[in-house]
Coordinates of C-alpha atoms in Angstrom, one line a residue:
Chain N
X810 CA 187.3 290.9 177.0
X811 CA 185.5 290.6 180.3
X812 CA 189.3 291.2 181.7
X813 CA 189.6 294.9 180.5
X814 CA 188.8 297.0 184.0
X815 CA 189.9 300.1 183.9
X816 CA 187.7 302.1 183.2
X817 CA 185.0 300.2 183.4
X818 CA 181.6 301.0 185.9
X819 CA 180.9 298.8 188.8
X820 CA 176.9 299.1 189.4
X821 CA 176.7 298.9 193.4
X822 CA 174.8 301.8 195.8
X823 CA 176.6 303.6 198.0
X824 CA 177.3 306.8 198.9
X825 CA 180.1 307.6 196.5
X826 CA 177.8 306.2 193.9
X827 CA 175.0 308.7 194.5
X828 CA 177.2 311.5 194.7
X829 CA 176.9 314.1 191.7
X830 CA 178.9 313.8 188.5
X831 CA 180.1 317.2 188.5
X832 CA 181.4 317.1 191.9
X833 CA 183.3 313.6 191.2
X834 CA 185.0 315.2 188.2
X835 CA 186.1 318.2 189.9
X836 CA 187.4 316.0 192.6
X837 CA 188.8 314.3 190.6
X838 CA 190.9 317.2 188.8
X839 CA 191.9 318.4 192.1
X840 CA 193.2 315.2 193.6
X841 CA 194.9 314.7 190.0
X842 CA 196.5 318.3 190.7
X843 CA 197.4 317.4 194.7
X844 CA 199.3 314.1 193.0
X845 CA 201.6 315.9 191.1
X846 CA 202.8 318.5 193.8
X847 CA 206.4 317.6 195.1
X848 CA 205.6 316.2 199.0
X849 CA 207.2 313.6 199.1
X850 CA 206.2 310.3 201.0
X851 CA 204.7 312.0 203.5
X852 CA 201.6 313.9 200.7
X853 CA 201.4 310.3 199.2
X854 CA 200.5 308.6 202.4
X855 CA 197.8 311.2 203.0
X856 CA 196.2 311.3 199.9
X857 CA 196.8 307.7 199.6
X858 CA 194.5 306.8 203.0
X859 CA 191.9 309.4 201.1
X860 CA 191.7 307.6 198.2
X861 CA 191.3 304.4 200.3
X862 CA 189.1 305.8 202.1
X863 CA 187.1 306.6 199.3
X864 CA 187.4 303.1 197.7
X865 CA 186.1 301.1 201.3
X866 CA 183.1 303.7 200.7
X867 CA 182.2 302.7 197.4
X868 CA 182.8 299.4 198.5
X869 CA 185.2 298.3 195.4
X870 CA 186.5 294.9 195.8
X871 CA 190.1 294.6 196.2
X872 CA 190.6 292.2 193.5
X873 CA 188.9 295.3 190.8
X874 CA 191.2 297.7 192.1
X875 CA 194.0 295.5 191.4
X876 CA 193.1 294.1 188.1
X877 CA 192.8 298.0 187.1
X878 CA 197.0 298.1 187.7
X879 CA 197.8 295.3 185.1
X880 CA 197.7 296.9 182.2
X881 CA 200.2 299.2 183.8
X882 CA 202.9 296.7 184.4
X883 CA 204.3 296.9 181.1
X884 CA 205.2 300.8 181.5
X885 CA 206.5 300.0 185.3
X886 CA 208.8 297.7 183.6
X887 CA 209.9 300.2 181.0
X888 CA 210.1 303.1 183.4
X889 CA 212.7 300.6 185.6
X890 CA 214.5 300.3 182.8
X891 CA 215.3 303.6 181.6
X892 CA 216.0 305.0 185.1
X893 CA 218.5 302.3 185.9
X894 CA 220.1 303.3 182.8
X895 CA 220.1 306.8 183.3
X896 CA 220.2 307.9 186.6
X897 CA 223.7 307.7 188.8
X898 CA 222.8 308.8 191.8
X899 CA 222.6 307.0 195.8
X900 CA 224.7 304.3 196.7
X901 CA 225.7 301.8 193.8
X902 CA 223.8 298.7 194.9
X903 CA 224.8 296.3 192.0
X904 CA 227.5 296.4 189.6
X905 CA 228.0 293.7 186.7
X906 CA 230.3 294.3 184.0
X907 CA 228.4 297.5 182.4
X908 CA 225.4 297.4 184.7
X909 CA 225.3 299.5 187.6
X910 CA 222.2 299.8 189.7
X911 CA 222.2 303.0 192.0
X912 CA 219.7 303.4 194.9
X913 CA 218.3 306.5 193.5
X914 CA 217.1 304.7 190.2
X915 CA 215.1 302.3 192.2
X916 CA 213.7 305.1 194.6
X917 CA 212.8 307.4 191.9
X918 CA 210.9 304.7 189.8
X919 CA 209.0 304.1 193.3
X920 CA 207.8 307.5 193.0
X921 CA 206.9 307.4 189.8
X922 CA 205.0 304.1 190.2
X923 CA 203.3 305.2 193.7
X924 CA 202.4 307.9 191.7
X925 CA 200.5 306.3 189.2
X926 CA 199.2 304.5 191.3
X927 CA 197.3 306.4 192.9
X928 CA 196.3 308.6 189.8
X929 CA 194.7 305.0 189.1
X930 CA 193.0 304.5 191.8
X931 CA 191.9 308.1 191.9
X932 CA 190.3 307.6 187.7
X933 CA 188.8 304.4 189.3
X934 CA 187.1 306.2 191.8
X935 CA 185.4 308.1 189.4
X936 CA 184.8 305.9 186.4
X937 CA 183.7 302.7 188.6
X938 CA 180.8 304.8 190.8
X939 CA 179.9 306.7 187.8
X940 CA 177.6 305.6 185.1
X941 CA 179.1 306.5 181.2
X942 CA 176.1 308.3 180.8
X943 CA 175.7 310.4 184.0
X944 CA 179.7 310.9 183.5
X945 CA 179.2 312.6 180.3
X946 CA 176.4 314.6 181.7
X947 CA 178.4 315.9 184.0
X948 CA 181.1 316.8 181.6
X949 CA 178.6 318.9 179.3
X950 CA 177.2 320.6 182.7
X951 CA 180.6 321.5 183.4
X952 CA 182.0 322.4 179.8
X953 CA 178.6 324.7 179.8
X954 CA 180.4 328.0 180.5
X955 CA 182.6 327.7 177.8
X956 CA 179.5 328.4 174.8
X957 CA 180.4 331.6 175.4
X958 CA 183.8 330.9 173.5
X959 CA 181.9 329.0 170.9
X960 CA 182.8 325.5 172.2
X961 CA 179.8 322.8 171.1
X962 CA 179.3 321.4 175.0
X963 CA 176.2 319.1 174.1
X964 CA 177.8 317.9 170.8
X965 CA 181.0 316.9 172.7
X966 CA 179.2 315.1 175.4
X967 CA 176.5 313.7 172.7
X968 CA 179.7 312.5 170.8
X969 CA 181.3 310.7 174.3
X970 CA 178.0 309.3 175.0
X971 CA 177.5 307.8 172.0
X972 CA 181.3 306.9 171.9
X973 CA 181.2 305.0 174.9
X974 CA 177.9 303.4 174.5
X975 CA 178.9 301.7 171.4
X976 CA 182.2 300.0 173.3
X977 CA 180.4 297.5 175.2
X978 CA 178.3 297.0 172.0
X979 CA 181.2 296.7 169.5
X980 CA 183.0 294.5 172.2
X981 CA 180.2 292.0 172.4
X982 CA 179.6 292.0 168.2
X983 CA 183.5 291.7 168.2
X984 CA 182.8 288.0 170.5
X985 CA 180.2 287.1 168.5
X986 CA 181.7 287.4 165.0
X987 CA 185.0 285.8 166.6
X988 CA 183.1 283.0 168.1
X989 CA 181.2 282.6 164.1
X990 CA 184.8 282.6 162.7
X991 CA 186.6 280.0 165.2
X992 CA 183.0 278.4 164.2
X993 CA 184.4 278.0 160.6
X994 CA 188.2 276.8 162.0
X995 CA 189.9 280.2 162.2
X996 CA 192.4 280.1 165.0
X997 CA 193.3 283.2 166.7
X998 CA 196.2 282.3 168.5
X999 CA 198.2 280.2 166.4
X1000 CA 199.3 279.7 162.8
X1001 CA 201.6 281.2 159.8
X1002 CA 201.6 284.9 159.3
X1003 CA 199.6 284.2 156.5
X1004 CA 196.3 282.8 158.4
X1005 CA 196.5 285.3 160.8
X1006 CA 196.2 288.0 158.3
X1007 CA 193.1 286.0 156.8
X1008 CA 191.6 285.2 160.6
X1009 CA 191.9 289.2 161.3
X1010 CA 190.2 289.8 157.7
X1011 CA 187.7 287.4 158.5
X1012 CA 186.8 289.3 162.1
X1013 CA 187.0 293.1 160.6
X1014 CA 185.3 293.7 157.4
X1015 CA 181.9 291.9 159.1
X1016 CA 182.6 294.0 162.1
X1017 CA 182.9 297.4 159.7
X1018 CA 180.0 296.3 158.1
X1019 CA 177.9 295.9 161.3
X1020 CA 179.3 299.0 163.0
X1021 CA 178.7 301.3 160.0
X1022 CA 174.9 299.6 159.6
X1023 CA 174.5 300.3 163.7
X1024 CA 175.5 303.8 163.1
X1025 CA 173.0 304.3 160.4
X1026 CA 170.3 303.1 162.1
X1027 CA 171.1 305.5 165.3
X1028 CA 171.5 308.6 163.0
X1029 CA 167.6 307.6 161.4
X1030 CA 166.5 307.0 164.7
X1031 CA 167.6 310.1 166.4
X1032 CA 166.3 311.9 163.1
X1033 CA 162.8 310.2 163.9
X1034 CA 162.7 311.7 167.7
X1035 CA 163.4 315.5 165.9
X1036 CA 167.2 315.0 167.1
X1037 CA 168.6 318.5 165.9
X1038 CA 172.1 319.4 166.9
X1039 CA 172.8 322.9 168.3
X1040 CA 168.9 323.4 169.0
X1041 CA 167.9 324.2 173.0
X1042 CA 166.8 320.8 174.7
X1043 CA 165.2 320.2 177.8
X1044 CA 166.7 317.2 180.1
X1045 CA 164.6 314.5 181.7
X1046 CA 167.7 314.2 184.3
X1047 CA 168.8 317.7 185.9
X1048 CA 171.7 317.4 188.3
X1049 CA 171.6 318.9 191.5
X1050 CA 173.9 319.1 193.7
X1051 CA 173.3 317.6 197.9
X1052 CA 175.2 317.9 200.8
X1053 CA 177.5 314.8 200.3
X1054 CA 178.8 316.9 197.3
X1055 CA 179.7 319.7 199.3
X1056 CA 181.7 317.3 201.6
X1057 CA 183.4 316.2 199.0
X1058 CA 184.6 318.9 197.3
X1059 CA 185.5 320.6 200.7
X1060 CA 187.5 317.4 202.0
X1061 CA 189.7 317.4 197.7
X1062 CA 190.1 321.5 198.3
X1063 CA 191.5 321.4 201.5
X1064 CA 193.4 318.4 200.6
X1065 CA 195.1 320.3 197.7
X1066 CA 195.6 323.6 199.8
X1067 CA 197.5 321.6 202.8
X1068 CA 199.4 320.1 200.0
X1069 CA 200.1 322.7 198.4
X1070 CA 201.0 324.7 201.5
X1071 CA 203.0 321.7 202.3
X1072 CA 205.2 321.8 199.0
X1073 CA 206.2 325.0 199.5
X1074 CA 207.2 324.9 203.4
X1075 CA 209.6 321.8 202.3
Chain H
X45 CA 179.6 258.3 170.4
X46 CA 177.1 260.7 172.3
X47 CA 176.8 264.4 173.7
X48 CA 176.4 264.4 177.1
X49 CA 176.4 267.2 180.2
X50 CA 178.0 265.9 183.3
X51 CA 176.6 268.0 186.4
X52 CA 177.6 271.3 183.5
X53 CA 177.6 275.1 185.7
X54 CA 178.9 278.0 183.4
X55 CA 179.8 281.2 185.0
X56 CA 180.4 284.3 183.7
X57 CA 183.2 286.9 184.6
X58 CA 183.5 284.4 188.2
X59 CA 185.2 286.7 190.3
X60 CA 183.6 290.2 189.7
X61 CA 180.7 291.3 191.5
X62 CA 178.1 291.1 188.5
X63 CA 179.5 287.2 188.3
X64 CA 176.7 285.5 186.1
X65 CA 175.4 281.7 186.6
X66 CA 174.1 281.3 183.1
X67 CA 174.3 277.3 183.2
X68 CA 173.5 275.5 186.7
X69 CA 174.3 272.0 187.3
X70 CA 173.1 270.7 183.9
X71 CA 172.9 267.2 183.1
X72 CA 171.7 266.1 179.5
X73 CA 172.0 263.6 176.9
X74 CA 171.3 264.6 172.8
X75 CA 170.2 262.1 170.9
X76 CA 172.2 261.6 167.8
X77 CA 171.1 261.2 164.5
X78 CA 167.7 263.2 166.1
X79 CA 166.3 266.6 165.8
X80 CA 166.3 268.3 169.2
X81 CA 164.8 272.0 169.5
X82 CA 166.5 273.3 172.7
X83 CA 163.7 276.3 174.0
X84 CA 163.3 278.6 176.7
X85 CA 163.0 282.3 177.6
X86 CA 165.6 284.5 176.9
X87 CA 168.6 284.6 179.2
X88 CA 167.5 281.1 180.6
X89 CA 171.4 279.8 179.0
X90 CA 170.6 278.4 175.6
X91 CA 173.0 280.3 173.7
X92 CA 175.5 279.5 176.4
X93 CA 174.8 275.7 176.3
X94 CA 175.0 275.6 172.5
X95 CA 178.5 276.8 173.1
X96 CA 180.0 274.3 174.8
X97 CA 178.9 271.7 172.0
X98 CA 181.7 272.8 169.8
X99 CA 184.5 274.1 172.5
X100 CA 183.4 278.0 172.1
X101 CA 183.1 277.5 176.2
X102 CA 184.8 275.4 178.2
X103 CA 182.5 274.6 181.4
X104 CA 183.2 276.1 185.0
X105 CA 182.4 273.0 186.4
X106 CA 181.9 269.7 185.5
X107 CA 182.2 268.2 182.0
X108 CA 180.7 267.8 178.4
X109 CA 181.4 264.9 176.3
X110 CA 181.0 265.4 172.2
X111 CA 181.5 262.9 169.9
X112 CA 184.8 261.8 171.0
X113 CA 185.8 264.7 173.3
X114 CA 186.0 265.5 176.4
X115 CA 185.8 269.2 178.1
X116 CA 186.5 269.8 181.2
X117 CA 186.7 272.6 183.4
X118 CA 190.5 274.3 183.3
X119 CA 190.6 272.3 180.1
X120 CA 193.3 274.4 177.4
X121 CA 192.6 275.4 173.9
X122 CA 194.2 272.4 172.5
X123 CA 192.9 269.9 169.9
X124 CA 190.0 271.6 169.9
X125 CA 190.1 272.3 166.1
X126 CA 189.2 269.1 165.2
X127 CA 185.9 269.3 167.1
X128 CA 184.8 272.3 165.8
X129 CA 185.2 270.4 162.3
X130 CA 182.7 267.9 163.8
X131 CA 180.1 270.3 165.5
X132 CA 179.1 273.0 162.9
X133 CA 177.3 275.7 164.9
X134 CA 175.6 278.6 163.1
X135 CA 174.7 281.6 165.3
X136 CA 172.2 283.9 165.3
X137 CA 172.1 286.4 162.7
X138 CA 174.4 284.4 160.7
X139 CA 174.4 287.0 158.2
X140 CA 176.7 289.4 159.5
X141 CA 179.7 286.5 159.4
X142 CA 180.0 286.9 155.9
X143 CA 183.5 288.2 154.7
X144 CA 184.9 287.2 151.3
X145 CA 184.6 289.0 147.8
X146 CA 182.6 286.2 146.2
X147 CA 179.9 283.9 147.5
X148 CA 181.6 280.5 147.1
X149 CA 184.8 282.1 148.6
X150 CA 183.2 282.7 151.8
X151 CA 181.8 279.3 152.1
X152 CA 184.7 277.8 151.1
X153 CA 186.5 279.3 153.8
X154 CA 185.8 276.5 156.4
X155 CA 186.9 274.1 154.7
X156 CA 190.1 275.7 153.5
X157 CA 190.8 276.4 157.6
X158 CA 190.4 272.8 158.2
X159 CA 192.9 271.9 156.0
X160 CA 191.5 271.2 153.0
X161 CA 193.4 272.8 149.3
X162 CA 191.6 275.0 147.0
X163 CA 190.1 272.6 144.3
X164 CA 188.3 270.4 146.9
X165 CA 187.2 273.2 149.1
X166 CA 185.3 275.1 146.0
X167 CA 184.1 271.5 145.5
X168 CA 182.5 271.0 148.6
X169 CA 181.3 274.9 148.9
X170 CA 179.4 274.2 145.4
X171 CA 177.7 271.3 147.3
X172 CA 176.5 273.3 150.5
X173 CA 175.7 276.2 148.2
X174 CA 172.9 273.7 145.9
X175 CA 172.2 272.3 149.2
X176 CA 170.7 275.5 150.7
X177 CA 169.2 276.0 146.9
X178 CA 171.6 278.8 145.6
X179 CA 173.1 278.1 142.0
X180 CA 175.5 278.4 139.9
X181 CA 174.6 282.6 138.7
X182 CA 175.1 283.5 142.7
X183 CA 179.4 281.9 143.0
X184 CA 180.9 284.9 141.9
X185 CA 178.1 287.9 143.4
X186 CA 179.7 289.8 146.7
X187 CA 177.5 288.2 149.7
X188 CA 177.1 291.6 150.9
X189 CA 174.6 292.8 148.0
X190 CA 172.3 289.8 148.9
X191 CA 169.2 290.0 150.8
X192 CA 169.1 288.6 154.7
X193 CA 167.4 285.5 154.0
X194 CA 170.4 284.4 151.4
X195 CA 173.0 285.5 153.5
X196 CA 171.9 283.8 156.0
X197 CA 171.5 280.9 153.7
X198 CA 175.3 281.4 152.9
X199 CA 176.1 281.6 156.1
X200 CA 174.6 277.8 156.9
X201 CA 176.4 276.7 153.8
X202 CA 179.6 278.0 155.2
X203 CA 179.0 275.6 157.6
X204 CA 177.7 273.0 155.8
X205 CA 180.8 272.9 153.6
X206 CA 182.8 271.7 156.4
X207 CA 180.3 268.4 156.1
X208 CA 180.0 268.1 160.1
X209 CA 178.7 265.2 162.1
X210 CA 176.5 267.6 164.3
X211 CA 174.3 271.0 163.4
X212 CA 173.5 273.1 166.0
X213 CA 171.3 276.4 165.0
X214 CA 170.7 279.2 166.6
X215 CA 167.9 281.0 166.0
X216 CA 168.0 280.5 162.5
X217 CA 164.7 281.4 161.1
X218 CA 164.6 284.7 163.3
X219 CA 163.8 287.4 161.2
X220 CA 162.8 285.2 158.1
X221 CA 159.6 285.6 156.1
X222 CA 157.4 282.6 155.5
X223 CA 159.0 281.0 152.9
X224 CA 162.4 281.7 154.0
X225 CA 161.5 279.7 157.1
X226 CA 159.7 276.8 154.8
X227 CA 162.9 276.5 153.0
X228 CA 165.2 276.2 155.9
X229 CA 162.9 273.9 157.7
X230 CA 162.6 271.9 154.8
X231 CA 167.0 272.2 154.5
X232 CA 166.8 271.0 158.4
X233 CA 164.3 267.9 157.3
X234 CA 167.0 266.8 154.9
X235 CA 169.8 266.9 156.5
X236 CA 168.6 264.7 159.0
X237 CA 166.9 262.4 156.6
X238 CA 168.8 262.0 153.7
X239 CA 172.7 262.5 155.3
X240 CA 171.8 261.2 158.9
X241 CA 173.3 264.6 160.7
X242 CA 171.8 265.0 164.5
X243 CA 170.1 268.7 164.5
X244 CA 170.0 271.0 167.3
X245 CA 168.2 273.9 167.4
X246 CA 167.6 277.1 169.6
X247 CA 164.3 278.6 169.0
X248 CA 161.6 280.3 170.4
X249 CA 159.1 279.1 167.8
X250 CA 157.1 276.6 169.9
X251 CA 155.3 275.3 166.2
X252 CA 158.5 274.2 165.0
X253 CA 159.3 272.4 168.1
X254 CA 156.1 270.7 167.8
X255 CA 155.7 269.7 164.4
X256 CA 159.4 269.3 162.9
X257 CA 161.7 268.2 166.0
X258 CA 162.2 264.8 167.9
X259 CA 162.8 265.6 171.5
X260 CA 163.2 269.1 173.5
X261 CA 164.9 270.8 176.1
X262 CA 163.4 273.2 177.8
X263 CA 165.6 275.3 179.8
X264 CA 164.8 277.8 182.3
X265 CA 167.0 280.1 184.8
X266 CA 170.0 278.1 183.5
X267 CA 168.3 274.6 184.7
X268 CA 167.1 271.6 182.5
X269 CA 162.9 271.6 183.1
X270 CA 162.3 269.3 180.6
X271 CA 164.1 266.8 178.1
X272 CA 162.4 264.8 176.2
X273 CA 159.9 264.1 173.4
X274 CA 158.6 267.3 172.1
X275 CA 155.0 265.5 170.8
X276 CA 154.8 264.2 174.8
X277 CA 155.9 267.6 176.0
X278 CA 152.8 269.4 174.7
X279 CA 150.3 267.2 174.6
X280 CA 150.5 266.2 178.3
X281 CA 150.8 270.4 179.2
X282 CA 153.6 269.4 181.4
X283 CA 154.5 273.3 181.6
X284 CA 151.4 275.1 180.8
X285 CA 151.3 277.2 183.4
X286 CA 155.1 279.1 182.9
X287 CA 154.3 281.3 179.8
X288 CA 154.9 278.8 177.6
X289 CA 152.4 279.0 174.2
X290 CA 151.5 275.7 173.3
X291 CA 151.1 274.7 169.6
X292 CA 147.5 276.1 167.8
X293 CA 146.9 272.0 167.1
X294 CA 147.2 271.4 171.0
X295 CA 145.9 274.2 171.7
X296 CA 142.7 273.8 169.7
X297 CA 142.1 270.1 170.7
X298 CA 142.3 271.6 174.1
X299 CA 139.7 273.8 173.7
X300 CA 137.8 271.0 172.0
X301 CA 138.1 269.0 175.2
X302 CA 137.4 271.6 176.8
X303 CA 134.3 271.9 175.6
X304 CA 133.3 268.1 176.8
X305 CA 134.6 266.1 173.5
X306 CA 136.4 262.9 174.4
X307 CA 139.4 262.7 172.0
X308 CA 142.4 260.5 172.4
X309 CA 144.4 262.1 170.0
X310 CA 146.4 264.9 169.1
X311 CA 146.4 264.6 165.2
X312 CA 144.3 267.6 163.8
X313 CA 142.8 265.7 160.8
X314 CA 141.6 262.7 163.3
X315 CA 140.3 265.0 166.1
X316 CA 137.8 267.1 163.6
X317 CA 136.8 263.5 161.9
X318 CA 136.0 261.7 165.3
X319 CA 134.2 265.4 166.2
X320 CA 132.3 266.2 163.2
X321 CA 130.7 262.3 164.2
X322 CA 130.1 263.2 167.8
X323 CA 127.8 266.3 165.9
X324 CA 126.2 264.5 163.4
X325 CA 125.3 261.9 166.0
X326 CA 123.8 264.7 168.4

């Protein structure tokens, strides 16, 4: 479990890890947006020395930003697939009985895949210098506006908060219940269908029962600190925002409006 | 046979920047057939050593022997089934393991995974179930309507079932009332005296150390401090002076010396006899 990256924080101090939550988000959005206009090579490489930029800032070993790609292989593969399969365009490269590779398949699923990439490292940029918590602060500062259409902003980021601090928790019960079973000769990896039913069994009902207990005992224990949904609360942490916020925001916006400008002139 | 810790370093996620040494260069022999209490404060690597003994982790470096294995760093998950057969360990809060419909199901779960068919394995879970003092009335009841000190009780049997050579514990009378913990120390006592199993247990409870195990090991940062006999480990205060709460015997014939008695023992009984003379005599 201690391989799943993506997505997870890295607790280090530096600059991009001081800056505010909002700002990171909105950042994030807009360099998200920048990604998806049509530049070709050219935007990429731009944005692409940003977001490295960015990442030598925050001082993210290499190794972390490349473990975050794995789980992506899988769809890079599928994505290859299709495209050589459906699209005839470029110079035929390879043909083998009904198999014809064209140039254009393999340059479009580079695009794609630089693409994602970056949309990758852009996420990790955010979720790796932000803690959960702050990130879901940031998200009800920034959903605020909208309790004028009726939309619950604290209750949604109460519900992420308490959504993402029970992963690391139900990972580590998850371990621990594993661990008791293999105790007791379950084997995880091998053996008939039959056992494997029994060795999942034998991990979830305990881990149902513990989660379910776990979220009993938060609900009384929020109860006992006069937790009432909906009702005004003051905040211990109040986000402000500093100059390094400004910077940032300026650098994403006039990122986006070069590329933007940029998609249209070609 | 023999479990020993060759020069033993365990590392957590190794190459991520909040990389964790829980276990540093250990080297460590159990005594089999013994009771060892295995102590420190928390995060000094206990649970982590524990681990090794049945396979849960395999070391970063250097090498455990158990029994008749060996583990070694790089080592794959292979034939190592037939350890965990051999080394029954029971975690901490045991309880929440518990799976099966009925009682004797769940314990006899072990013994089914280790290859043994229905009839013998309900034979052996009835065993480990009057072993840890539940009867016949509690087979068919749903483990989950019990209270904690049974499950956990259950729990142990689940591993008793699979009639290992070596028990290690952890924690297991966190959490338990008085007599809970009588009972399992007493269950601990037996199983050591009357079927010859080697005991190791995790604790934090310095009075069972003292008065019911053989030797200790007393861990600290991920390093061995200590290994030895508990009674020695005490008494000569080795360790006093690292937040370490001595047993209320030593610590009272401590005080007693202390106070300018000359005693030249550490049996409670003996030191207030050889005192109340020193008083009379005054």
């Amino acid at each position: 479990m201690n391989r799943l990256v993506f997505g997870r924080y890295l607790p280090l101090d530096t600059p991009i890890h001081r800056l505010d939550p909002r700002a990171k988000i909105i950042a994030m959005l807009i360099m998200l947006v920048a990604i998806f206009l049509p530049t070709g090579y050219g935007g990429y490489i731009v944005l692409g020395l940003f977001i490295l930029g960015t990442l030598l800032l925050a001082k993210m070993p290499f190794k972390f930003v490349i473990s975050a790609f794995k789980p992506m292989t899988f769809m890079i593969i599928f994505l290859l697939i299709i495209n050589i399969f459906s699209i005839k365009e470029g110079r035929l490269l390879l043909a083998y009985g009904f198999l014809e590779i064209y140039s254009g398949a393999l340059l479009q699923t580079f695009y794609i895949v630089v693409r994602l990439f970056l949309m990758i490292m852009v996420t990790t940029c955010l979720t790796a210098t932000t803690k959960p918590l702050d990130l879901t602060l940031g998200i009800e500062y920034l959903l605020k506006p909208l309790k004028r259409f009726k939309v619950p902003a604290h209750e949604i980021a109460m519900m992420i908060s308490i959504a993402l601090r029970f992963i690391p928790l139900i990972i580590e019960e998850t371990m621990r219940i594993m661990n008791a079973q293999k105790s007791r000769g379950v084997d995880y990896e091998e053996g008939k269908l039959k056992d494997k039913i029994m060795a999942i069994l034998s991990l979830i009902v305990p881990l149902f029962a513990v989660a379910f207990q776990r979220a009993d005992d938060l609900a009384n224990a929020m109860e006992a600190r006069g937790y009432i949904p909906g009702h005004e609360r003051t905040r211990y942490k109040v986000l402000k925002y500093h100059s390094g916020d400004y910077i940032l925001l300026t650098i994403a916006s006039l990122l986006l409006g070069s590329m933007i400008v940029w998609s249209i002139v070609l | 046979m023999a479990i020993k810790f060759k020069e033993v370093s365990y590392i957590y996620a190794a190459d991520m920047p909040y990389a964790f040494k829980a276990l540093d260069h250990i080297d460590l022999e159990f005594a089999m057939h013994k009771k060892t209490a295995i102590i420190g404060e928390t995060g000094s690597g206990k649970s982590t050593l524990v681990q090794h003994l049945n396979a849960l982790l395999i070391p970063s470096f250097g090498e455990v022997e158990v029994l008749d294995h060996e583990l070694k760093a790089g080592l794959k998950n292979k034939g190592l089934k037939a350890l965990r057969a051999k080394v029954g360990l029971v975690f901490q809060f045991s309880e929440y393991q518990l799976f099966e419909e009925s009682i004797i199901k769940d314990v006899a779960f072990g013994p089914k995974n280790f290859g043994d068919d229905e009839a013998t394995a309900l034979n052996k879970a009835q065993k480990a179930l009057t072993l840890v003092g539940l009867d016949a009335t509690y087979y068919e009841r749903s483990p989950l309507e019990l209270s904690g000190g049974q499950k956990r009780r259950v729990a142990i049997a689940g591993i008793l079932a699979m009639d290992p050579e070596v028990i290690v514990l952890d924690e297991p009378t966190a959490g338990l009332d008085p007599k809970g913990t009588r009972a399992m120390l007493s269950l601990f006592e037996r199983l050591n005296r009357d079927f010859d199993k080697t005991i190791i247990i995790v604790t934090h409870d310095n009075e069972i150390v003292y008065h019911h195990c053989d030797n200790v090991v007393y861990l600290s940062k991920g390093k061995v401090k200590y290994s030895g006999a508990a009674k020695t480990f005490f008494e000569e205060g080795i360790y006093e002076g690292e937040d370490l709460l001595l047993p209320k015997d030593v610590q009272f014939i401590n005080a007693l010396k202390k106070q300018g008695f000359k005693l030249d023992t550490f049996d409670l009984d003996q030191a207030i006899k050889e005192t109340a003379k020193v008083l009379k005599n005054e």
